[in-house]
Structure formats: C-alpha cells, structure tokens
PDB file of C-alpha atoms in Angstrom:
ATOM      1  CA  TYR P   9      14.656   0.285 -11.169  1.00 95.00           C
ATOM      2  CA  ASN P  10      14.801  -1.367 -14.596  1.00 94.00           C
ATOM      3  CA  SER P  11      15.628  -4.769 -13.104  1.00 95.00           C
ATOM      4  CA  VAL P  12      12.639  -4.545 -10.712  1.00 96.00           C
ATOM      5  CA  LEU P  13      10.301  -3.682 -13.568  1.00 96.00           C
ATOM      6  CA  LYS P  14      11.681  -6.510 -15.692  1.00 96.00           C
ATOM      7  CA  GLU P  15      11.238  -8.992 -12.818  1.00 95.00           C
ATOM      8  CA  THR P  16       7.652  -7.775 -12.257  1.00 96.00           C
ATOM      9  CA  TYR P  17       6.893  -8.050 -15.971  1.00 95.00           C
ATOM     10  CA  ASN P  18       8.307 -11.597 -16.072  1.00 94.00           C
ATOM     11  CA  TYR P  19       6.414 -12.538 -12.914  1.00 95.00           C
ATOM     12  CA  ILE P  20       3.141 -11.650 -14.654  1.00 95.00           C
ATOM     13  CA  VAL P  21       4.042 -13.285 -17.981  1.00 94.00           C
ATOM     14  CA  ASN P  22       5.024 -16.513 -16.197  1.00 93.00           C
ATOM     15  CA  PHE P  23       2.360 -16.306 -13.480  1.00 93.00           C
ATOM     16  CA  ASP P  24       1.502 -19.659 -11.950  1.00 90.00           C
ATOM     17  CA  ASP P  25      -1.110 -19.501  -9.199  1.00 88.00           C
ATOM     18  CA  SER P  26       0.258 -22.689  -7.659  1.00 87.00           C
ATOM     19  CA  ASP P  27       3.652 -21.085  -6.949  1.00 86.00           C
ATOM     20  CA  GLU P  28       4.496 -19.379  -3.671  1.00 91.00           C
ATOM     21  CA  ILE P  29       4.047 -15.615  -4.032  1.00 93.00           C
ATOM     22  CA  PRO P  30       7.253 -13.658  -3.398  1.00 92.00           C
ATOM     23  CA  PHE P  31       7.195 -10.611  -1.097  1.00 93.00           C
ATOM     24  CA  GLY P  32       6.226  -7.581  -3.142  1.00 92.00           C
ATOM     25  CA  ASN P  33       3.954  -9.477  -5.535  1.00 93.00           C
ATOM     26  CA  HIS P  34       0.798 -10.255  -3.531  1.00 94.00           C
ATOM     27  CA  GLY P  35      -1.270  -7.422  -5.044  1.00 93.00           C
ATOM     28  CA  ILE P  36       0.036  -8.233  -8.517  1.00 93.00           C
ATOM     29  CA  ALA P  37      -0.894 -11.899  -8.034  1.00 94.00           C
ATOM     30  CA  GLU P  38      -4.437 -10.877  -7.040  1.00 93.00           C
ATOM     31  CA  ILE P  39      -4.857  -9.028 -10.326  1.00 92.00           C
ATOM     32  CA  ALA P  40      -3.252 -11.773 -12.438  1.00 93.00           C
ATOM     33  CA  ARG P  41      -5.472 -14.372 -10.760  1.00 92.00           C
ATOM     34  CA  ASN P  42      -8.589 -12.404 -11.729  1.00 90.00           C
ATOM     35  CA  CYS P  43      -7.698 -11.995 -15.400  1.00 91.00           C
ATOM     36  CA  ALA P  44      -8.838 -14.433 -18.094  1.00 90.00           C
ATOM     37  CA  LYS P  45      -5.146 -14.742 -19.004  1.00 89.00           C
ATOM     38  CA  PRO P  46      -2.454 -13.581 -16.540  1.00 81.00           C
ATOM     39  CA  THR P  47      -0.774 -11.499 -19.282  1.00 89.00           C
ATOM     40  CA  GLU P  48      -3.861  -9.234 -19.264  1.00 91.00           C
ATOM     41  CA  ALA P  49      -2.505  -8.008 -15.913  1.00 92.00           C
ATOM     42  CA  LEU P  50       0.260  -6.222 -17.859  1.00 93.00           C
ATOM     43  CA  THR P  51      -2.333  -3.580 -18.793  1.00 90.00           C
ATOM     44  CA  ARG P  52      -3.769  -3.406 -15.252  1.00 90.00           C
ATOM     45  CA  VAL P  53      -0.485  -3.060 -13.337  1.00 92.00           C
ATOM     46  CA  GLY P  54       1.774  -0.075 -13.801  1.00 92.00           C
ATOM     47  CA  TYR P  55       4.543   1.994 -12.270  1.00 94.00           C
ATOM     48  CA  TYR P  56       5.350   5.559 -11.336  1.00 92.00           C
ATOM     49  CA  THR P  57       8.445   7.241  -9.907  1.00 93.00           C
ATOM     50  CA  LYS P  58       8.264  10.031  -7.352  1.00 91.00           C
ATOM     51  CA  ASP P  59      10.750  11.414  -4.849  1.00 92.00           C
ATOM     52  CA  LEU P  60       8.713  10.804  -1.692  1.00 91.00           C
ATOM     53  CA  ASN P  61      11.364  11.675   0.891  1.00 89.00           C
ATOM     54  CA  LYS P  62      12.834  14.652  -1.012  1.00 89.00           C
ATOM     55  CA  ASP P  63      16.386  13.250  -1.082  1.00 90.00           C
ATOM     56  CA  GLY P  64      16.776  13.788  -4.825  1.00 91.00           C
ATOM     57  CA  ILE P  65      16.316  10.094  -5.683  1.00 91.00           C
ATOM     58  CA  PRO P  66      12.843   9.014  -6.810  1.00 94.00           C
ATOM     59  CA  GLU P  67      11.079   6.015  -5.334  1.00 95.00           C
ATOM     60  CA  LEU P  68       9.390   3.403  -7.530  1.00 96.00           C
ATOM     61  CA  LEU P  69       5.704   2.732  -6.901  1.00 95.00           C
ATOM     62  CA  ILE P  70       4.078  -0.275  -8.560  1.00 95.00           C
ATOM     63  CA  GLY P  71       0.310  -0.373  -8.422  1.00 92.00           C
ATOM     64  CA  SER P  72      -3.100  -0.873  -9.934  1.00 89.00           C
ATOM     65  CA  CYS P  73      -3.937   1.084 -13.090  1.00 83.00           C
ATOM     66  CA  ASP P  74      -7.638   0.748 -12.416  1.00 68.00           C
ATOM     67  CA  ASP P  75      -9.749   1.875  -9.530  1.00 55.00           C
ATOM     68  CA  GLU P  76     -11.533  -1.327  -8.488  1.00 50.00           C
ATOM     69  CA  ALA P  77     -11.700  -0.302  -4.833  1.00 41.00           C
ATOM     70  CA  GLY P  78     -13.341   3.015  -5.745  1.00 37.00           C
ATOM     71  CA  GLU P  79     -10.781   4.923  -3.671  1.00 41.00           C
ATOM     72  CA  GLY P  80      -7.912   5.894  -5.933  1.00 47.00           C
ATOM     73  CA  ILE P  81      -4.889   4.036  -7.197  1.00 72.00           C
ATOM     74  CA  SER P  82      -3.648   1.247  -4.908  1.00 85.00           C
ATOM     75  CA  ILE P  83       0.092   0.785  -4.485  1.00 92.00           C
ATOM     76  CA  PHE P  84       1.322  -2.834  -4.491  1.00 92.00           C
ATOM     77  CA  ALA P  85       5.041  -2.275  -3.946  1.00 95.00           C
ATOM     78  CA  ILE P  86       7.193   0.626  -2.731  1.00 96.00           C
ATOM     79  CA  TYR P  87      10.891   0.675  -3.628  1.00 96.00           C
ATOM     80  CA  THR P  88      13.631   3.115  -2.754  1.00 95.00           C
ATOM     81  CA  CYS P  89      17.264   3.213  -3.835  1.00 93.00           C
ATOM     82  CA  VAL P  90      19.999   2.353  -1.309  1.00 91.00           C
ATOM     83  CA  ASP P  91      23.626   2.487  -2.474  1.00 90.00           C
ATOM     84  CA  GLY P  92      22.491   2.238  -6.089  1.00 90.00           C
ATOM     85  CA  ASN P  93      20.295  -0.811  -5.491  1.00 93.00           C
ATOM     86  CA  ALA P  94      16.502  -1.103  -5.363  1.00 95.00           C
ATOM     87  CA  LYS P  95      15.187  -1.825  -1.863  1.00 95.00           C
ATOM     88  CA  LEU P  96      11.615  -3.088  -1.404  1.00 96.00           C
ATOM     89  CA  LEU P  97      10.148  -1.207   1.575  1.00 96.00           C
ATOM     90  CA  ASP P  98       6.689  -2.764   1.729  1.00 95.00           C
ATOM     91  CA  GLU P  99       3.906  -4.259  -0.336  1.00 95.00           C
ATOM     92  CA  GLY P 100       0.154  -3.903  -0.576  1.00 91.00           C
ATOM     93  CA  TRP P 101      -2.823  -5.900  -1.807  1.00 90.00           C
ATOM     94  CA  TYR P 102      -6.599  -5.515  -1.848  1.00 85.00           C
ATOM     95  CA  ARG P 103      -7.176  -5.712   1.925  1.00 87.00           C
ATOM     96  CA  SER P 104      -3.928  -3.987   2.898  1.00 90.00           C
ATOM     97  CA  ARG P 105      -3.024  -1.165   0.556  1.00 90.00           C
ATOM     98  CA  TYR P 106      -1.201   2.126   0.242  1.00 94.00           C
ATOM     99  CA  TYR P 107      -2.123   5.336  -1.580  1.00 92.00           C
ATOM    100  CA  PRO P 108       0.153   8.302  -2.335  1.00 91.00           C
ATOM    101  CA  MET P 109      -0.656  11.525  -0.490  1.00 92.00           C
ATOM    102  CA  ASN P 110      -0.288  15.137  -1.600  1.00 88.00           C
ATOM    103  CA  ASN P 111       2.633  15.745   0.806  1.00 90.00           C
ATOM    104  CA  GLY P 112       4.840  12.804  -0.267  1.00 88.00           C
ATOM    105  CA  SER P 113       3.602  10.527   2.519  1.00 94.00           C
ATOM    106  CA  LEU P 114       1.730   7.281   2.005  1.00 95.00           C
ATOM    107  CA  PHE P 115      -1.747   6.569   3.313  1.00 96.00           C
ATOM    108  CA  TYR P 116      -2.259   2.988   4.468  1.00 96.00           C
ATOM    109  CA  TYR P 117      -5.612   1.219   4.817  1.00 95.00           C
ATOM    110  CA  GLY P 118      -6.120  -2.365   5.929  1.00 94.00           C
ATOM    111  CA  SER P 119      -8.939  -4.577   7.117  1.00 92.00           C
ATOM    112  CA  SER P 120      -9.217  -8.092   8.453  1.00 87.00           C
ATOM    113  CA  GLY P 121     -12.963  -7.923   9.068  1.00 84.00           C
ATOM    114  CA  ALA P 122     -15.659  -5.446  10.044  1.00 82.00           C
ATOM    115  CA  SER P 123     -14.370  -5.040  13.613  1.00 87.00           C
ATOM    116  CA  TYR P 124     -10.712  -4.794  12.602  1.00 94.00           C
ATOM    117  CA  GLN P 125      -9.924  -1.712  10.517  1.00 94.00           C
ATOM    118  CA  SER P 126      -6.607   0.122  10.425  1.00 97.00           C
ATOM    119  CA  PHE P 127      -5.206   3.141   8.619  1.00 98.00           C
ATOM    120  CA  GLY P 128      -2.424   5.641   8.973  1.00 97.00           C
ATOM    121  CA  THR P 129       0.320   7.665   7.370  1.00 97.00           C
ATOM    122  CA  TYR P 130       3.840   6.523   6.577  1.00 97.00           C
ATOM    123  CA  GLY P 131       7.036   8.006   5.249  1.00 95.00           C
ATOM    124  CA  ILE P 132      10.389   6.531   4.359  1.00 94.00           C
ATOM    125  CA  ALA P 133      12.589   5.960   7.422  1.00 90.00           C
ATOM    126  CA  ASP P 134      15.822   7.939   7.586  1.00 87.00           C
ATOM    127  CA  ASN P 135      17.886   4.751   7.184  1.00 85.00           C
ATOM    128  CA  LEU P 136      15.985   3.989   3.923  1.00 86.00           C
ATOM    129  CA  LYS P 137      15.372   0.408   5.100  1.00 87.00           C
ATOM    130  CA  SER P 138      11.680   0.595   5.963  1.00 91.00           C
ATOM    131  CA  LEU P 139       8.589   2.752   6.159  1.00 95.00           C
ATOM    132  CA  LYS P 140       8.074   4.788   9.323  1.00 96.00           C
ATOM    133  CA  CYS P 141       4.632   5.321  10.804  1.00 97.00           C
ATOM    134  CA  THR P 142       3.684   8.910  11.653  1.00 96.00           C
ATOM    135  CA  LYS P 143      -0.013   8.403  12.554  1.00 97.00           C
ATOM    136  CA  PHE P 144      -1.899   5.159  13.058  1.00 98.00           C
ATOM    137  CA  TYR P 145      -5.507   4.323  13.864  1.00 98.00           C
ATOM    138  CA  PHE P 146      -7.068   0.906  14.385  1.00 98.00           C
ATOM    139  CA  SER P 147     -10.135  -0.788  15.787  1.00 97.00           C
ATOM    140  CA  ASP P 148     -10.336  -3.908  17.907  1.00 96.00           C
ATOM    141  CA  LEU P 149     -12.852  -5.674  20.117  1.00 95.00           C
ATOM    142  CA  LYS P 150     -13.105  -4.587  23.745  1.00 95.00           C
ATOM    143  CA  ASP P 151     -15.663  -6.235  26.013  1.00 94.00           C
ATOM    144  CA  GLY P 152     -17.385  -7.642  22.920  1.00 93.00           C
ATOM    145  CA  LYS P 153     -17.742  -4.230  21.232  1.00 95.00           C
ATOM    146  CA  GLN P 154     -15.682  -2.403  18.641  1.00 96.00           C
ATOM    147  CA  ALA P 155     -13.221   0.048  20.201  1.00 97.00           C
ATOM    148  CA  PHE P 156     -10.985   2.586  18.440  1.00 98.00           C
ATOM    149  CA  TYR P 157      -7.356   3.505  19.111  1.00 98.00           C
ATOM    150  CA  THR P 158      -4.511   5.676  17.884  1.00 98.00           C
ATOM    151  CA  ASN P 159      -0.716   5.670  18.200  1.00 98.00           C
ATOM    152  CA  THR P 160       2.404   6.547  16.210  1.00 97.00           C
ATOM    153  CA  THR P 161       4.042   3.113  16.256  1.00 96.00           C
ATOM    154  CA  GLY P 162       1.862   1.377  13.676  1.00 96.00           C
ATOM    155  CA  GLU P 163       1.232  -1.513  16.079  1.00 96.00           C
ATOM    156  CA  GLU P 164      -2.260  -2.823  16.731  1.00 96.00           C
ATOM    157  CA  ASP P 165      -1.724  -2.921  20.489  1.00 96.00           C
ATOM    158  CA  PRO P 166      -4.540  -1.402  22.568  1.00 97.00           C
ATOM    159  CA  SER P 167      -2.377  -1.356  25.710  1.00 96.00           C
ATOM    160  CA  ALA P 168       0.173   0.916  23.985  1.00 96.00           C
ATOM    161  CA  SER P 169      -2.396   3.176  22.328  1.00 98.00           C
ATOM    162  CA  LYS P 170      -4.829   5.948  23.198  1.00 98.00           C
ATOM    163  CA  GLU P 171      -8.514   5.038  22.985  1.00 98.00           C
ATOM    164  CA  ILE P 172     -10.646   7.404  20.900  1.00 98.00           C
ATOM    165  CA  ASN P 173     -14.311   7.494  19.896  1.00 98.00           C
ATOM    166  CA  SER P 174     -15.668   6.213  16.582  1.00 97.00           C
ATOM    167  CA  GLU P 175     -16.470   9.722  15.316  1.00 98.00           C
ATOM    168  CA  THR P 176     -12.858  10.846  15.742  1.00 98.00           C
ATOM    169  CA  PHE P 177     -11.635   7.616  14.126  1.00 98.00           C
ATOM    170  CA  TRP P 178     -13.766   7.984  10.985  1.00 97.00           C
ATOM    171  CA  ASN P 179     -13.215  11.761  10.761  1.00 98.00           C
ATOM    172  CA  GLU P 180      -9.461  11.114  10.705  1.00 98.00           C
ATOM    173  CA  TYR P 181      -9.965   8.459   8.018  1.00 97.00           C
ATOM    174  CA  ASP P 182     -11.913  10.909   5.851  1.00 97.00           C
ATOM    175  CA  LYS P 183      -9.351  13.706   6.350  1.00 97.00           C
ATOM    176  CA  LEU P 184      -6.415  11.491   5.424  1.00 96.00           C
ATOM    177  CA  MET P 185      -8.185   9.820   2.497  1.00 93.00           C
ATOM    178  CA  ASP P 186      -9.041  13.261   1.122  1.00 93.00           C
ATOM    179  CA  ARG P 187      -5.303  13.997   0.963  1.00 94.00           C
ATOM    180  CA  THR P 188      -4.572  11.044  -1.319  1.00 91.00           C
ATOM    181  CA  VAL P 189      -3.726  11.806  -4.922  1.00 88.00           C
ATOM    182  CA  GLU P 190      -4.128   9.908  -8.147  1.00 83.00           C
ATOM    183  CA  PHE P 191      -1.439   9.789 -10.793  1.00 81.00           C
ATOM    184  CA  LYS P 192      -1.098   8.198 -14.192  1.00 82.00           C
ATOM    185  CA  LEU P 193       0.809   4.945 -14.097  1.00 88.00           C
ATOM    186  CA  THR P 194       2.767   3.626 -17.057  1.00 90.00           C
ATOM    187  CA  THR P 195       1.412   0.140 -17.714  1.00 90.00           C
ATOM    188  CA  LEU P 196       3.820  -2.776 -17.686  1.00 93.00           C
ATOM    189  CA  SER P 197       2.573  -3.645 -21.173  1.00 91.00           C
ATOM    190  CA  LYS P 198       4.644  -0.669 -22.434  1.00 90.00           C
ATOM    191  CA  LEU P 199       7.853  -2.455 -21.366  1.00 88.00           C
ATOM    192  CA  LYS P 200       7.702  -4.888 -24.307  1.00 68.00           C
TER     193      LYS P 200
END
C-alpha cells in the first residue's frame, strides 16, 4: 500500500480546492479544505492496516485522526489487495462515513437530511472487488411522514425493503454503533 499512501500524501501537499476530487479523496479534501494550510491535514489524516476478511492479507484504512463527529474514527478510504495491487473498495466523508467494528465488519452511516438517514454493516465481497452489505436500515418519506425500512441489499428502495418502526430503527443504530472500535492511526505526517 506504499504507493497509495504516497499518492494520498501528495494529494494533501498539493491540494487545490478548485481541482476535481478523485474517488477515494472526498473525506480527505473536506479536512484539507478546513485547515489553515492544506498540509496541516497531514497530521489529521492517518492510516491503519487490519485484516478485515481474515484472508491473511491486511486491508488499508485511511481516515480521520480526530473525532470531530463525536462518534469514533471515520474511515475515508478502504483498500484491499487483489493480485498484489491495491484496490479501492469505497470511500467516506463527513455525511457518508464508515467505522471499523469489533468483528472485522464496517459500520456505515450516512445522511442527506433529517428525513433521510441510513446505516448498516458491510464486509468485503468474496471477489474482493467491492463491499457487500449484510444489514441495511434507512428512512424515507411516506405520505409526508418519515418511515423506516430494512433490507440486506444496501439499496434505499422502500418497495424492496421491510418497513419497521422508529424504535426498532434507532435501537439497531445504537446496537451497531456500540460495536464500533477506535484504533490509533499513523498520521500521514510520519511518511516524510
């Protein structure tokens, strides 16, 4: 993953907010944008390796070294290794983020407004090309009121989901969030 870390480091050092943000860097760009100088983001973004899918090859997680959201360490990019090459599986940012869980899964939380919340659990797909949803919960408007749903596809499609009540929805959120873990990231500033 050395080349990925070098590219991420260089992205921060050369950050230009007018450039198009490449996939995998949206969360990093949010941090760089909010620093007095983008290079300050080198101390606020870090990395960690962990074998999430228990195949003997660790995944690379790039995320926030500080807890601005108040809910643990946010993951901005998830990489696995396929045929000796780094493969970006997904990215996160402030309103759509991942957290590591105590069982090797990833907890996802996203929001596009008060009526539109989503969360769930993900693992690495067997083909190593994507993340695979194992549980998913989301809210949407139904007849002008917030309604709550669950499925295992990760799609926000009420017609392909089971409707649940708000208490079940938020209880599941609390249970899954309680299973997230924090870990110490190595800051990108140490790559100098």
